[in-house]
């Protein structure tokens, strides 16, 4: 059977793929195993080498895979052991004096600083120090200084164990990522309340870098925000209340990775335009350095043509690009994404200097080998995987990019025509590269981000302007600013060049806002396919490229072996979501899932035929974290389409409503159900009104006695409030729903009702019996009523509350009441999402928790 390979990989490259699969085996054994099987299929099926060589390579691949698996298993065991060694007193969330070394200091949007501290010590009142295992992730809002990496610091912080929102077994990506870096604790502080004090300075390289950055900030950010220099702290700091223009904030992010001044509106706009990656230090910025290197090589040849006799232009461009990439890594503070991208580009340059043909794919494998064998714990890091997938996509599409074409009649074209042809080929090539990157990373983007911005136009316009105009201008300003302060003319020029770049970015940001206001930036929420679908997608992409290559060589069909593999790829891609949909449609069961949304509440009901209703969506006051988009929607769309029969909000408080806005904005929703009271927060009230007006969703105001049918025999009975009830407090106006299946009461969902509403429900005489009770008001003491619990008569109670929340919910009063009534209490902060499934009315539900 003829099974040619699309790209002839060398033996060591195939072994590297086996090692990468092994590194991932502990976290995803089935996916790693399938990857190994496909790799062995390629090795054995290829006829580029004798059979004995292929067999030997296959055996070596299995051995390397086993070694990688053993390493990943051992590493995971070590992490668990370290986590188990964390002091028990941390569970109490105490405020302690800590000392440690700053391993990472990264500015984040919204005037935030993220610090990772290792070598931790707790300082007791008597001055003694207690060593602590693991590292600390510290978020510092409005810090008075930006400290240097490598410096030592002491601060007073409220320490908490690292704890994510668990809606799937094994926790969430946030928790897994930080545990892989050895982080066991988190802390949050505002301004100078941390009582922080730097004990040491950074190294000489950091100080030199800091001096350059300080000059840039004086020139750039001072357009809208005066800055002062703090020599004692060895860093820069802004004056309180300083305002920075969007262009100045973007310029700082683009040039130095400082996203400190980017606000939530700018980040949301960039995300909707599918341009958020452009304001984070990444391979895109190193690619811009490579383009500048090529431009400098061209300029050198124009000024001194004889230089090409000594060093060909391609080699000179590669050399300059590598030097600029290294300088940029230094200026960016050695950000991991920059280091990875720089390693790749340096290998590209070395291979280009050596005259190798497959520069991109060989450079990618060399870089992966260096990165993964020096820091194998980062093998599964999303940023590395996205970078590798993007470069692989570019490598695959390069042979199909349009090249220069001669005139048809052999005559010399006019210069303007040649420029038009070059511009057209450049734009077409850029479009193909952008499309290749998006296709190569599509499964990852859908799985991790849950939605797809459909805005290729923004990328096609923004990225060329960024690489061809904005970055060269900003880099020129940076180079001028790096000159001594005594060179007044240079600093004067630097201020104007950097200001010009920021002004251009102001104009581009205004253009994005105009496009967004006119509906150009659409976003689609899709189902999130699981890893078999990823493998199937990538297999089909490879086979599509192979088919295009064969057509170009005059062969129209694929060998039968490849046709069979295409069928396997299609089945892997389609089968998991199709089977999940069929299973949901054929299911006769009813399930109730109380999601882990932190200090909030969100409940999903699923019934026969796959019908689903979402009651509340959680929500936080943060502008940079949306519970609906980041927590609720990923759970709802796991191999399922974004459809809801009802979206219900019990009442208009942020912790119930805000996370519901994302599904209302983008899901297929049958009807929106609410109470008669207004939404508490003005911003959420206005956003909800805009969504309902734009989408024209049916809105139903429910009262006691109403019924919301879900499926045959399954419905919500509205228990409270009655039309004449006067709540006084918004909590007491919460919709209270009872889930009933063929006359059998399954669950009572009381929202945030407190004493007054509880009394009104009891006095109404309505039937409120249910097998499952969701504790009112997250288990707050003001809602505890023994008569109410006896009237409900639940077998299980569930409280939705945040981990170590400041209100200490669920309250001890509720816990005592449940203990007296012998009712098991499950709390989402400790158990994660809780799912109860009834196979038939009257049967006991099966209970599953994300954290067993």
Short mmCIF file of C-alpha atoms in Angstrom, two decimals, residues 299-553:
data_model
loop_
_atom_site.label_atom_id
_atom_site.label_comp_id
_atom_site.label_asym_id
_atom_site.label_seq_id
_atom_site.Cartn_x
_atom_site.Cartn_y
_atom_site.Cartn_z
CA UNK A 299 19.08 49.42 3.51
CA UNK A 300 22.67 48.26 4.04
CA UNK A 301 22.81 46.98 0.47
CA UNK A 302 21.40 50.24 -0.85
CA UNK A 303 23.99 52.27 1.07
CA UNK A 304 26.88 49.85 0.44
CA UNK A 305 26.12 47.42 -2.43
CA UNK A 306 29.47 45.68 -1.99
CA UNK A 307 28.39 44.20 1.33
CA UNK A 308 26.39 41.55 -0.51
CA UNK A 309 29.66 40.26 -2.01
CA UNK A 310 30.83 39.49 1.53
CA UNK A 311 27.50 38.44 3.05
CA UNK A 312 24.49 37.58 0.84
CA UNK A 313 21.39 39.57 1.64
CA UNK A 314 19.43 36.57 2.95
CA UNK A 315 22.22 35.68 5.38
CA UNK A 316 22.65 39.30 6.47
CA UNK A 317 18.92 39.59 7.09
CA UNK A 318 18.97 36.38 9.14
CA UNK A 319 21.92 37.63 11.20
CA UNK A 320 20.34 41.01 11.92
CA UNK A 321 16.99 39.39 12.72
CA UNK A 322 18.59 37.05 15.27
CA UNK A 323 20.42 39.94 16.96
CA UNK A 324 17.27 42.05 17.12
CA UNK A 325 15.28 39.08 18.46
CA UNK A 326 17.76 38.59 21.30
CA UNK A 327 17.71 42.30 22.15
CA UNK A 328 13.93 42.23 22.15
CA UNK A 329 13.86 39.24 24.50
CA UNK A 330 16.04 41.25 26.88
CA UNK A 331 13.82 44.34 26.63
CA UNK A 332 10.71 42.19 27.16
CA UNK A 333 12.11 40.89 30.42
CA UNK A 334 12.63 37.36 29.14
CA UNK A 335 8.90 36.68 28.87
CA UNK A 336 8.42 32.93 28.22
CA UNK A 337 6.44 33.57 25.03
CA UNK A 338 9.23 35.81 23.73
CA UNK A 339 11.94 33.31 24.64
CA UNK A 340 10.13 30.50 22.84
CA UNK A 341 9.56 32.62 19.74
CA UNK A 342 13.16 33.88 19.75
CA UNK A 343 14.53 30.33 19.99
CA UNK A 344 12.47 29.36 16.95
CA UNK A 345 13.59 32.38 14.92
CA UNK A 346 17.22 31.89 15.86
CA UNK A 347 17.08 28.35 14.55
CA UNK A 348 15.35 29.63 11.42
CA UNK A 349 18.23 32.07 10.96
CA UNK A 350 20.90 29.43 11.54
CA UNK A 351 19.32 27.05 9.03
CA UNK A 352 18.90 29.87 6.51
CA UNK A 353 22.56 30.82 6.99
CA UNK A 354 23.49 27.18 6.34
CA UNK A 355 21.46 27.16 3.13
CA UNK A 356 18.93 24.55 4.31
CA UNK A 357 15.67 24.28 2.40
CA UNK A 358 13.12 23.21 5.02
CA UNK A 359 13.95 26.12 7.30
CA UNK A 360 10.58 26.54 8.99
CA UNK A 361 9.77 22.92 9.84
CA UNK A 362 13.35 22.00 10.84
CA UNK A 363 13.69 25.17 12.90
CA UNK A 364 10.39 24.41 14.63
CA UNK A 365 11.54 20.92 15.61
CA UNK A 366 14.93 22.13 16.81
CA UNK A 367 13.30 24.81 18.93
CA UNK A 368 10.80 22.34 20.36
CA UNK A 369 13.63 19.95 21.20
CA UNK A 370 15.52 22.66 23.10
CA UNK A 371 12.43 24.01 24.89
CA UNK A 372 10.91 20.67 25.83
CA UNK A 373 14.08 19.03 27.07
CA UNK A 374 15.19 22.04 29.09
CA UNK A 375 11.72 22.79 30.52
CA UNK A 376 9.58 19.67 29.88
CA UNK A 377 6.98 20.86 32.37
CA UNK A 378 5.92 23.48 29.78
CA UNK A 379 5.17 20.86 27.11
CA UNK A 380 1.44 21.22 27.57
CA UNK A 381 1.50 25.01 28.03
CA UNK A 382 -1.20 26.52 25.82
CA UNK A 383 1.03 29.35 24.59
CA UNK A 384 3.69 26.92 23.41
CA UNK A 385 1.13 24.65 21.76
CA UNK A 386 -0.49 27.61 19.97
CA UNK A 387 2.93 28.85 18.80
CA UNK A 388 3.93 25.43 17.51
CA UNK A 389 0.59 24.90 15.74
CA UNK A 390 0.79 28.37 14.15
CA UNK A 391 4.34 27.81 12.85
CA UNK A 392 3.40 24.34 11.58
CA UNK A 393 0.44 25.86 9.73
CA UNK A 394 2.68 28.50 8.16
CA UNK A 395 5.22 25.83 7.14
CA UNK A 396 2.51 23.82 5.41
CA UNK A 397 1.11 26.77 3.45
CA UNK A 398 4.44 28.29 2.35
CA UNK A 399 4.75 26.03 -0.76
CA UNK A 400 1.36 27.27 -1.94
CA UNK A 401 2.05 30.99 -1.56
CA UNK A 402 1.92 33.01 -4.80
CA UNK A 403 5.34 33.83 -6.27
CA UNK A 404 6.42 36.50 -8.76
CA UNK A 405 5.06 35.99 -12.26
CA UNK A 406 6.72 37.25 -15.45
CA UNK A 407 4.87 39.32 -18.03
CA UNK A 408 2.93 37.22 -20.49
CA UNK A 409 4.50 38.78 -23.60
CA UNK A 410 7.98 39.13 -22.15
CA UNK A 411 7.87 42.92 -22.20
CA UNK A 412 8.90 44.97 -19.18
CA UNK A 413 5.89 46.04 -17.10
CA UNK A 414 5.59 49.64 -15.93
CA UNK A 415 6.91 50.29 -12.46
CA UNK A 416 3.47 51.13 -11.05
CA UNK A 417 2.13 47.84 -12.44
CA UNK A 418 4.96 45.89 -10.83
CA UNK A 419 4.22 47.55 -7.49
CA UNK A 420 0.52 46.70 -7.84
CA UNK A 421 1.38 43.07 -8.64
CA UNK A 422 3.74 42.85 -5.67
CA UNK A 423 1.18 44.41 -3.33
CA UNK A 424 -1.52 42.03 -4.54
CA UNK A 425 0.72 38.98 -4.08
CA UNK A 426 1.74 40.21 -0.64
CA UNK A 427 -1.86 40.69 0.49
CA UNK A 428 -2.90 37.33 -0.95
CA UNK A 429 0.04 35.63 0.72
CA UNK A 430 -0.73 37.33 4.01
CA UNK A 431 -4.35 36.21 3.73
CA UNK A 432 -3.26 32.61 3.10
CA UNK A 433 -0.83 32.67 6.04
CA UNK A 434 -3.51 34.14 8.34
CA UNK A 435 -5.97 31.50 7.16
CA UNK A 436 -3.41 28.73 7.73
CA UNK A 437 -2.71 29.93 11.28
CA UNK A 438 -6.43 30.12 12.07
CA UNK A 439 -7.12 26.66 10.64
CA UNK A 440 -4.13 25.09 12.42
CA UNK A 441 -5.15 26.53 15.78
CA UNK A 442 -8.93 26.26 15.36
CA UNK A 443 -9.51 23.30 17.75
CA UNK A 444 -7.39 24.93 20.45
CA UNK A 445 -9.09 28.29 20.06
CA UNK A 446 -12.57 26.79 20.20
CA UNK A 447 -11.76 24.58 23.19
CA UNK A 448 -9.93 27.12 25.33
CA UNK A 449 -11.74 30.31 24.35
CA UNK A 450 -15.19 28.92 23.50
CA UNK A 451 -16.04 31.39 20.73
CA UNK A 452 -14.75 32.37 17.32
CA UNK A 453 -14.41 36.03 16.32
CA UNK A 454 -15.23 36.17 12.61
CA UNK A 455 -13.06 39.15 11.73
CA UNK A 456 -10.42 38.31 9.11
CA UNK A 457 -10.64 41.88 7.81
CA UNK A 458 -9.24 43.29 11.05
CA UNK A 459 -6.24 40.94 10.93
CA UNK A 460 -5.59 41.66 7.24
CA UNK A 461 -5.49 45.43 7.87
CA UNK A 462 -4.16 45.66 11.43
CA UNK A 463 -1.27 43.18 11.29
CA UNK A 464 0.41 44.55 8.12
CA UNK A 465 0.15 48.08 9.52
CA UNK A 466 1.54 46.81 12.80
CA UNK A 467 4.49 44.99 11.26
CA UNK A 468 5.21 47.40 8.42
CA UNK A 469 4.64 50.77 10.06
CA UNK A 470 3.82 50.86 13.79
CA UNK A 471 6.52 48.53 15.10
CA UNK A 472 9.34 50.07 13.01
CA UNK A 473 8.33 53.53 14.25
CA UNK A 474 8.18 52.38 17.88
CA UNK A 475 11.46 50.47 17.61
CA UNK A 476 13.13 53.57 16.14
CA UNK A 477 11.81 55.60 19.06
CA UNK A 478 13.10 52.94 21.44
CA UNK A 479 16.56 53.04 19.86
CA UNK A 480 16.69 56.83 20.15
CA UNK A 481 15.46 56.71 23.76
CA UNK A 482 18.25 54.24 24.63
CA UNK A 483 20.84 56.92 23.92
CA UNK A 484 22.19 58.95 26.89
CA UNK A 485 20.02 61.67 28.40
CA UNK A 486 22.78 64.16 27.61
CA UNK A 487 22.00 63.73 23.92
CA UNK A 488 19.13 66.17 24.01
CA UNK A 489 18.44 66.04 20.28
CA UNK A 490 18.13 62.26 20.37
CA UNK A 491 15.73 62.37 23.33
CA UNK A 492 13.71 65.12 21.66
CA UNK A 493 13.45 62.97 18.52
CA UNK A 494 12.58 59.89 20.60
CA UNK A 495 9.69 61.71 22.27
CA UNK A 496 8.24 62.78 18.92
CA UNK A 497 8.78 59.43 17.19
CA UNK A 498 7.17 57.50 20.04
CA UNK A 499 4.39 60.06 20.21
CA UNK A 500 3.81 59.66 16.47
CA UNK A 501 3.50 55.88 16.88
CA UNK A 502 1.06 56.31 19.76
CA UNK A 503 -0.97 58.78 17.69
CA UNK A 504 -1.20 56.27 14.85
CA UNK A 505 -2.42 53.67 17.33
CA UNK A 506 -5.01 56.13 18.65
CA UNK A 507 -6.34 56.48 15.12
CA UNK A 508 -6.34 52.71 14.55
CA UNK A 509 -8.14 52.14 17.87
CA UNK A 510 -10.76 54.73 16.86
CA UNK A 511 -11.20 52.86 13.58
CA UNK A 512 -11.76 49.60 15.46
CA UNK A 513 -14.37 51.26 17.67
CA UNK A 514 -16.16 52.60 14.59
CA UNK A 515 -16.17 49.17 12.94
CA UNK A 516 -17.39 47.54 16.15
CA UNK A 517 -20.15 50.12 16.52
CA UNK A 518 -21.37 49.31 13.00
CA UNK A 519 -21.51 45.58 13.62
CA UNK A 520 -18.41 44.49 11.69
CA UNK A 521 -17.01 42.36 14.52
CA UNK A 522 -19.19 39.30 14.82
CA UNK A 523 -18.60 36.44 17.26
CA UNK A 524 -19.98 32.92 17.03
CA UNK A 525 -20.24 30.49 19.94
CA UNK A 526 -19.83 26.90 18.80
CA UNK A 527 -19.80 23.55 20.51
CA UNK A 528 -16.43 22.69 22.05
CA UNK A 529 -15.26 19.40 20.53
CA UNK A 530 -13.09 17.11 22.64
CA UNK A 531 -9.60 15.89 21.76
CA UNK A 532 -10.61 13.13 19.27
CA UNK A 533 -12.18 15.84 17.13
CA UNK A 534 -8.92 17.83 17.31
CA UNK A 535 -6.96 14.86 15.98
CA UNK A 536 -9.51 14.31 13.22
CA UNK A 537 -9.40 17.98 12.21
CA UNK A 538 -5.60 18.03 11.95
CA UNK A 539 -5.57 14.75 10.01
CA UNK A 540 -8.01 16.16 7.49
CA UNK A 541 -5.94 19.33 7.13
CA UNK A 542 -2.81 17.30 6.41
CA UNK A 543 -4.65 15.17 3.86
CA UNK A 544 -6.12 18.28 2.21
CA UNK A 545 -2.61 19.69 1.77
CA UNK A 546 -1.44 16.36 0.39
CA UNK A 547 -4.30 16.34 -2.09
CA UNK A 548 -3.45 19.88 -3.23
CA UNK A 549 0.19 18.89 -3.67
CA UNK A 550 -0.75 15.83 -5.74
CA UNK A 551 -3.10 17.88 -7.91
CA UNK A 552 -0.27 20.32 -8.56
CA UNK A 553 1.86 17.41 -9.73
#
